Short mmCIF file of C-alpha atoms in Angstrom, two decimals:
data_model
loop_
_atom_site.label_atom_id
_atom_site.label_comp_id
_atom_site.label_asym_id
_atom_site.label_seq_id
_atom_site.Cartn_x
_atom_site.Cartn_y
_atom_site.Cartn_z
CA MET M 1 -0.11 -0.09 -0.08
CA GLN M 2 1.13 3.67 -0.07
CA ARG M 3 0.88 4.38 3.45
CA LYS M 4 4.78 3.82 4.45
CA ARG M 5 6.46 6.92 5.03
CA ALA M 6 9.78 7.67 3.87
CA GLY M 7 12.70 5.89 5.43
CA SER M 8 16.26 6.87 5.89
CA CYS M 9 19.00 5.38 3.85
CA SER M 10 22.63 6.81 3.45
CA ARG M 11 23.48 5.63 0.00
CA ILE M 12 22.22 4.28 -3.09
CA MET M 13 22.84 0.20 -3.40
CA SER M 14 21.41 -0.05 -6.73
CA LEU M 15 19.71 1.40 -9.95
CA GLY M 16 17.84 -1.19 -11.66
CA LEU M 17 17.02 -0.32 -15.06
CA ASP M 18 14.92 -3.27 -16.04
CA ARG M 19 13.69 -2.87 -19.82
CA ARG M 20 12.44 -6.20 -20.15
CA CYS M 21 9.41 -6.20 -17.91
CA LEU M 22 7.32 -3.76 -20.28
CA ASP M 23 8.68 -4.92 -23.87
CA GLY M 24 6.56 -3.78 -26.50
CA GLY M 25 5.30 -0.50 -25.00
CA ASN M 26 6.74 3.34 -25.56
CA LEU M 27 8.63 3.23 -22.32
CA ARG M 28 11.90 4.46 -21.98
CA VAL M 29 14.26 4.49 -19.24
CA GLU M 30 15.85 7.61 -18.06
CA PRO M 31 18.90 7.67 -15.83
CA ARG M 32 19.03 9.70 -12.40
CA SER M 33 21.07 13.05 -12.45
CA ARG M 34 23.34 13.59 -9.92
CA VAL M 35 22.43 16.97 -7.43
CA GLN M 36 25.00 19.68 -7.19
CA LYS M 37 27.05 19.61 -4.08
CA HIS M 38 28.12 23.14 -2.68
CA HIS M 39 31.58 23.65 -0.78
CA GLY M 40 32.71 26.36 1.67
CA TRP M 41 35.89 26.96 -0.01
CA GLN M 42 33.98 28.01 -3.50
CA VAL M 43 32.41 31.03 -1.11
CA LEU M 44 35.74 32.30 -0.16
CA VAL M 45 37.10 32.20 -3.72
CA ALA M 46 33.99 33.55 -5.32
CA ALA M 47 34.19 36.70 -2.76
CA ALA M 48 37.88 37.16 -3.66
CA LEU M 49 36.96 37.22 -7.23
CA LEU M 50 34.34 39.83 -6.95
CA CYS M 51 37.39 42.08 -7.10
CA ILE M 52 38.41 41.21 -10.81
CA ASN M 53 37.16 43.65 -13.19
CA VAL M 54 35.11 41.73 -16.01
CA ALA M 55 33.53 44.54 -17.61
CA GLY M 56 35.66 44.54 -20.55
CA SER M 57 34.89 40.88 -21.33
CA SER M 58 33.36 39.43 -24.41
CA HIS M 59 31.76 36.53 -22.73
CA SER M 60 28.04 35.89 -22.33
CA PHE M 61 26.67 35.54 -18.88
CA VAL M 62 25.33 31.64 -18.60
CA SER M 63 22.33 30.19 -16.67
CA GLY M 64 22.99 28.93 -12.96
CA THR M 65 22.67 30.69 -9.45
CA THR M 66 24.68 28.57 -7.40
CA TRP M 67 26.83 31.10 -6.05
CA ALA M 68 24.35 33.69 -5.70
CA ALA M 69 22.45 31.40 -3.69
CA MET M 70 25.49 30.84 -1.33
CA LEU M 71 26.31 34.64 -1.16
CA ARG M 72 22.87 35.94 -0.22
CA PRO M 73 19.89 33.41 -0.08
CA THR M 74 17.19 34.15 -2.48
CA PRO M 75 14.04 35.76 -0.74
CA LEU M 76 11.04 33.10 -0.50
CA ARG M 77 7.41 34.19 -0.62
CA CYS M 78 6.30 30.83 1.41
CA ARG M 79 2.89 30.77 3.38
CA ALA M 80 0.41 28.11 4.57
CA THR M 81 -2.73 29.45 2.89
CA ASN M 82 -5.24 27.73 5.02
CA GLU M 83 -5.63 25.99 8.41
CA ASP M 84 -5.30 22.61 6.62
CA GLY M 85 -1.67 22.87 5.84
CA ASP M 86 -2.02 24.16 2.09
CA ALA M 87 0.99 25.93 1.01
CA GLU M 88 2.65 27.21 -1.90
CA VAL M 89 5.79 28.89 -2.80
CA GLY M 90 6.02 31.81 -5.30
CA PRO M 91 8.51 32.80 -8.08
CA ALA M 92 11.87 34.30 -6.75
CA LYS M 93 11.69 38.06 -5.73
CA GLY M 94 12.28 39.99 -8.93
CA TYR M 95 11.15 37.21 -11.35
CA PRO M 96 8.04 36.41 -13.18
CA HIS M 97 5.95 33.76 -12.97
CA THR M 98 6.50 31.48 -15.73
CA CYS M 99 5.55 27.99 -14.62
CA THR M 100 3.55 26.31 -12.10
CA LEU M 101 4.06 22.84 -10.77
CA VAL M 102 0.90 21.44 -8.19
CA TYR M 103 2.69 18.73 -6.21
CA LEU M 104 0.60 16.28 -4.17
CA HIS M 105 2.16 14.56 -1.20
CA GLY M 106 1.62 10.95 0.05
CA TYR M 107 -0.41 9.20 2.73
CA CYS M 108 -0.20 10.96 6.31
CA ARG M 109 1.64 13.80 5.16
CA CYS M 110 0.95 17.49 4.23
CA GLY M 111 1.67 19.98 1.63
CA SER M 112 3.72 22.37 4.01
CA GLU M 113 6.47 19.51 4.68
CA TYR M 114 7.69 20.42 0.83
CA LEU M 115 8.19 24.04 1.87
CA PRO M 116 12.20 25.06 2.06
CA GLY M 117 13.67 23.50 5.40
CA GLY M 118 10.79 21.07 5.66
CA PRO M 119 11.41 17.48 5.74
CA LEU M 120 10.53 16.72 2.40
CA SER M 121 12.19 19.68 0.30
CA PHE M 122 15.26 18.04 -0.25
CA CYS M 123 16.59 19.63 -3.35
CA MET M 124 13.31 20.25 -4.90
CA PRO M 125 13.70 22.79 -7.78
CA TRP M 126 11.77 25.72 -5.41
CA VAL M 127 14.13 25.38 -2.59
CA PRO M 128 17.21 27.86 -2.64
CA GLY M 129 20.42 26.79 -4.46
CA GLY M 130 21.71 25.90 -7.71
CA ASP M 131 18.79 23.89 -8.75
CA ARG M 132 16.28 26.67 -8.32
CA ALA M 133 13.79 27.32 -10.72
CA ARG M 134 13.35 30.94 -10.18
CA GLY M 135 10.32 31.49 -12.20
CA LEU M 136 8.11 28.62 -10.65
CA ARG M 137 5.25 28.78 -8.41
CA VAL M 138 4.67 25.44 -6.64
CA VAL M 139 1.24 24.43 -5.23
CA LEU M 140 1.34 22.27 -2.42
CA PRO M 141 -2.22 21.39 -1.38
CA THR M 142 -2.95 19.05 1.66
CA ALA M 143 -5.43 16.47 1.88
CA GLN M 144 -8.39 16.00 3.89
CA TYR M 145 -8.09 14.26 7.28
CA LEU M 146 -9.97 10.63 6.70
CA ARG M 147 -10.70 7.74 9.18
CA GLN M 148 -9.34 4.61 7.50
CA PRO M 149 -11.17 0.90 7.81
CA TRP M 150 -8.84 -0.09 10.53
CA GLY M 151 -9.24 3.20 12.59
CA GLU M 152 -6.35 5.26 11.55
CA SER M 153 -7.19 8.90 10.91
CA ALA M 154 -4.57 10.58 8.69
CA THR M 155 -4.25 13.06 5.58
CA SER M 156 -5.39 11.23 2.63
CA TRP M 157 -6.46 11.78 -1.00
CA TYR M 158 -9.17 9.13 -0.64
CA GLY M 159 -9.94 6.29 1.79
CA TYR M 160 -8.70 3.20 1.36
CA ALA M 161 -10.52 -0.30 1.01
CA SER M 162 -8.28 -2.19 3.30
CA PRO M 163 -4.99 -1.94 4.98
CA ASN M 164 -3.62 -4.28 2.53
CA HIS M 165 -4.68 -3.14 -0.87
CA ASN M 166 -4.01 0.27 -2.47
CA ARG M 167 -8.11 0.38 -4.02
CA VAL M 168 -10.13 3.34 -3.53
CA GLY M 169 -12.87 2.20 -0.78
CA ASP M 170 -14.60 5.44 -0.30
CA PRO M 171 -15.72 7.20 -3.69
CA ASN M 172 -16.99 10.25 -1.96
CA SER M 173 -13.39 10.91 -0.51
CA LEU M 174 -11.94 10.46 -4.41
CA ARG M 175 -14.94 12.52 -5.48
CA ALA M 176 -14.15 15.63 -2.91
CA THR M 177 -10.47 15.27 -4.03
CA ARG M 178 -11.14 15.31 -7.82
CA GLU M 179 -13.43 18.58 -7.02
CA LYS M 180 -10.54 20.35 -5.14
CA LEU M 181 -7.78 19.56 -7.78
CA ASP M 182 -10.09 20.45 -10.52
CA CYS M 183 -10.75 23.56 -9.13
CA LEU M 184 -7.15 24.32 -8.09
CA LEU M 185 -5.86 23.38 -12.13
CA HIS M 186 -8.26 25.50 -13.64
CA GLU M 187 -7.30 28.42 -11.45
CA GLU M 188 -3.60 28.01 -12.24
CA VAL M 189 -4.16 27.70 -15.86
CA SER M 190 -6.09 30.60 -15.79
CA ARG M 191 -3.32 32.69 -13.73
CA LEU M 192 -1.01 31.95 -16.67
CA GLY M 193 -3.28 31.93 -19.58
CA ASP M 194 -2.12 28.56 -20.77
CA GLY M 195 -1.94 24.99 -19.72
CA ARG M 196 1.11 24.15 -21.39
CA TYR M 197 2.79 26.07 -18.69
CA VAL M 198 1.05 24.34 -15.62
CA PHE M 199 2.61 20.45 -14.55
CA LEU M 200 1.29 17.99 -12.07
CA GLY M 201 2.87 15.73 -10.05
CA GLY M 202 3.30 13.93 -6.57
CA ALA M 203 4.76 10.96 -4.53
CA SER M 204 3.17 7.80 -3.19
CA GLN M 205 -0.67 8.38 -2.96
CA GLY M 206 -0.15 11.72 -4.03
CA CYS M 207 1.25 10.58 -7.47
CA THR M 208 -1.47 8.22 -8.00
CA THR M 209 -4.02 11.00 -7.36
CA ALA M 210 -2.26 13.65 -9.16
CA LEU M 211 -1.89 11.21 -12.40
CA ASP M 212 -5.30 10.92 -12.00
CA ALA M 213 -6.33 14.53 -12.41
CA TYR M 214 -3.55 14.77 -15.22
CA ILE M 215 -5.38 11.79 -17.08
CA ARG M 216 -8.77 13.35 -16.76
CA LEU M 217 -7.95 17.19 -17.17
CA ALA M 218 -5.02 17.12 -19.49
CA VAL M 219 -6.67 17.06 -22.86
CA ASP M 220 -9.17 19.92 -22.02
CA LEU M 221 -6.50 22.03 -20.37
CA LYS M 222 -3.90 21.09 -22.58
CA LEU M 223 -1.32 20.66 -19.44
CA GLY M 224 2.36 20.82 -19.75
CA GLY M 225 3.06 17.46 -18.10
CA PHE M 226 3.44 14.92 -15.28
CA VAL M 227 6.18 14.13 -12.89
CA GLY M 228 5.62 11.71 -10.32
CA SER M 229 7.23 8.79 -7.86
CA ILE M 230 6.16 5.47 -6.26
CA GLY M 231 2.88 5.91 -7.43
CA PHE M 232 0.94 3.69 -9.79
CA VAL M 233 -1.25 4.52 -13.08
CA PRO M 234 -5.06 4.84 -12.00
CA THR M 235 -7.64 2.49 -13.20
CA ASP M 236 -11.18 1.70 -12.62
CA SER M 237 -10.18 -1.59 -11.51
CA LYS M 238 -8.58 0.33 -8.40
CA GLY M 239 -11.78 2.30 -7.80
CA PHE M 240 -10.75 5.60 -9.83
CA TYR M 241 -13.84 5.36 -12.08
CA GLY M 242 -13.57 6.78 -15.17
CA ALA M 243 -9.75 6.70 -15.42
CA ASP M 244 -9.96 3.83 -18.25
CA ARG M 245 -11.80 6.00 -20.53
CA ALA M 246 -10.06 9.26 -19.78
CA LEU M 247 -6.73 7.51 -20.48
CA ARG M 248 -8.27 6.20 -24.07
CA THR M 249 -9.01 10.03 -24.47
CA LEU M 250 -5.87 10.99 -23.56
CA MET M 251 -3.97 8.30 -25.73
CA ALA M 252 -6.41 9.35 -28.79
CA ASP M 253 -5.04 13.01 -28.71
CA GLU M 254 -1.85 12.93 -30.42
CA GLN M 255 -0.59 16.53 -29.48
CA GLN M 256 -1.35 15.85 -25.47
CA ALA M 257 -0.47 12.01 -25.66
CA ALA M 258 3.00 13.29 -26.60
CA GLN M 259 3.49 15.40 -23.45
CA PRO M 260 5.65 14.08 -20.78
CA VAL M 261 4.50 11.83 -18.17
CA TRP M 262 7.57 10.80 -16.09
CA LEU M 263 7.25 7.99 -13.52
CA GLN M 264 9.90 6.92 -10.77
CA CYS M 265 9.15 3.42 -9.38
CA ALA M 266 11.00 1.70 -6.94
CA MET M 267 11.62 -1.86 -7.70
CA ASP M 268 12.19 -2.97 -4.36
CA ASP M 269 9.00 -1.64 -2.83
CA PHE M 270 7.65 -5.03 -1.62
CA VAL M 271 4.88 -3.67 0.50
CA ALA M 272 3.53 -0.08 0.20
CA VAL M 273 3.49 -0.08 -3.56
CA PRO M 274 4.50 -3.21 -4.99
CA TRP M 275 5.94 -2.99 -8.44
CA ARG M 276 4.90 -6.76 -9.58
CA SER M 277 1.21 -6.68 -8.25
CA VAL M 278 0.65 -3.03 -8.68
CA VAL M 279 2.63 -0.90 -10.83
CA GLU M 280 3.77 -2.86 -13.64
CA PRO M 281 0.18 -4.00 -14.74
CA SER M 282 -1.17 -0.38 -14.44
CA LEU M 283 1.92 0.67 -16.53
CA ARG M 284 0.66 -1.65 -19.41
CA ARG M 285 -2.49 0.13 -20.01
CA ALA M 286 -0.62 3.29 -20.55
CA SER M 287 2.42 2.28 -22.49
CA ARG M 288 1.43 3.39 -25.71
CA LEU M 289 1.53 6.94 -24.59
CA PRO M 290 4.43 8.72 -26.57
CA GLY M 291 5.29 10.90 -23.82
CA LEU M 292 5.81 8.27 -21.00
CA GLN M 293 8.94 7.61 -19.47
CA LEU M 294 10.29 5.07 -16.69
CA ARG M 295 12.70 5.59 -14.12
CA GLN M 296 13.18 2.50 -12.14
CA VAL M 297 15.38 2.79 -8.76
CA ALA M 298 16.35 0.42 -6.34
CA GLY M 299 17.99 0.29 -2.79
CA ARG M 300 15.66 2.43 -0.92
CA GLY M 301 12.19 0.70 -1.12
CA HIS M 302 9.42 3.13 -0.66
CA GLY M 303 11.35 5.79 1.12
CA ILE M 304 13.61 6.96 -1.96
CA GLU M 305 13.99 10.56 0.05
CA ASP M 306 16.05 12.88 -2.49
CA TRP M 307 15.54 10.67 -5.44
CA GLU M 308 12.12 12.18 -5.60
CA ALA M 309 13.63 15.74 -6.34
CA HIS M 310 15.83 14.34 -8.81
CA ILE M 311 13.06 13.70 -11.29
CA VAL M 312 11.27 16.84 -10.62
CA ASN M 313 14.34 18.79 -11.41
CA ASP M 314 14.99 16.87 -14.44
CA LEU M 315 11.65 17.02 -16.04
CA LEU M 316 11.25 20.78 -15.36
CA ARG M 317 14.88 21.48 -17.08
CA ALA M 318 13.80 19.40 -19.97
CA HIS M 319 10.43 20.40 -20.35
CA ALA M 320 10.16 23.91 -18.76
CA PRO M 321 13.32 25.67 -19.34
CA TYR M 322 11.80 28.61 -19.26
CA ALA M 323 11.29 28.32 -15.50
CA TYR M 324 15.13 28.87 -15.26
CA THR M 325 15.24 31.84 -17.53
CA ARG M 326 18.24 34.19 -17.03
CA GLU M 327 17.45 36.91 -19.76
CA VAL M 328 17.92 40.25 -18.59
CA ALA M 329 14.63 41.21 -20.23
CA SER M 330 12.97 38.94 -17.79
CA LEU M 331 14.63 40.65 -14.67
CA VAL M 332 12.15 43.19 -13.09
CA SER M 333 13.86 44.47 -9.92
CA LEU M 334 17.46 45.30 -8.99
CA ASP M 335 17.46 42.09 -6.87
CA GLY M 336 16.93 40.08 -9.97
CA LEU M 337 19.67 41.71 -11.92
CA ALA M 338 22.07 41.51 -9.01
CA GLU M 339 21.43 37.80 -9.07
CA TYR M 340 22.18 37.78 -12.83
CA LEU M 341 25.26 39.57 -12.24
CA VAL M 342 26.72 37.21 -9.44
CA ALA M 343 25.62 34.31 -12.15
CA GLY M 344 28.00 35.68 -14.42
CA MET M 345 30.87 36.01 -11.95
CA ARG M 346 30.40 32.56 -11.14
CA TRP M 347 31.11 31.73 -14.79
CA LYS M 348 34.14 33.98 -14.60
CA THR M 349 35.57 31.83 -11.49
CA GLU M 350 35.15 28.27 -13.56
CA TRP M 351 36.77 30.03 -16.41
CA LEU M 352 39.66 31.18 -14.26
CA VAL M 353 39.85 28.07 -12.26
CA GLN M 354 40.00 26.02 -15.55
CA SER M 355 42.56 27.89 -17.21
CA LEU M 356 44.84 27.73 -14.22
CA SER M 357 44.42 24.19 -14.57
CA ASP M 358 45.02 23.86 -18.23
CA LEU M 359 48.19 25.82 -17.47
CA GLN M 360 49.55 23.76 -14.67
CA GLY M 361 48.96 20.56 -16.89
CA LYS M 362 50.97 21.73 -19.92
CA ARG M 363 53.70 22.93 -17.34
CA GLY M 364 53.72 19.39 -16.31
CA GLU M 365 53.69 17.63 -19.46
CA GLU M 366 56.74 20.20 -20.43
CA ARG M 367 58.76 18.94 -17.41
#
């Protein structure tokens, strides 16, 4: 089932990339990217190099604000929107809103846990640092508290049928969630004026629920895509009534079917969302989606931790690069311009370090 909280694991044991399990479909397995790591000595070097005069350089500034984030953290606009724990993070100060991601938490979690500094924030693209998408607005709703058949009360996007299965047991709770997400997505599309700039995603129960919303609404709203981890494709047989017909409608729309749908699955999750009995059968129904990409991981079970953030970053960089825009024309304040200039200094620093390294290498060869 999807009710296991993320555990803690200090290292990757393996990355399973098994293409055989869904042969004959359009699934493509993508490798997991590494996350940038920052070191204190880099800050000192950057501060020293700020004294270097680069006004006459012919080199253009490049993307990336890792150094800017270390020297001066980007101001965030974060707030809990209601007493139920809904939260959001707006674009960085001085940057226009160019992209929205609606991201759903797993069972017994809440949206505010994904805020910067929260236990689920990891290196998400709305967190300060080199991976920050400064034009991104993320909406982090929280599910309602539901009493499950086994007596537990917890935040849940729908009521389960039993403690041993992922099937929806309370259609009314799913209907309420669908209504909430439908309203939210229409609002975000209206905010940007184009559904192509609105993405959906989530983890565990939130992954399945968000994918249900995407399958139902993507064609009408022309949504930009989906990214989720450790969930499964919703089907009528699992209690998501109407999902099978919505999936057929999506696959019949050639343009929308090509939009990215990225799923990250834990091959060694044998309890919460089992690969063999739950995930793989559900994926066979969607394998004809041209935009579907599958990332298979192993070594942490259901608690994949920071791997959740890796795939979110990768999808946005691949399909929403405008969320990372560094054009001067898009900067609407002095704060944004300052970050742009410091980003240029980062390039200068890297160029100088590389030049010195090459020079030392040549001298070593001459000796």
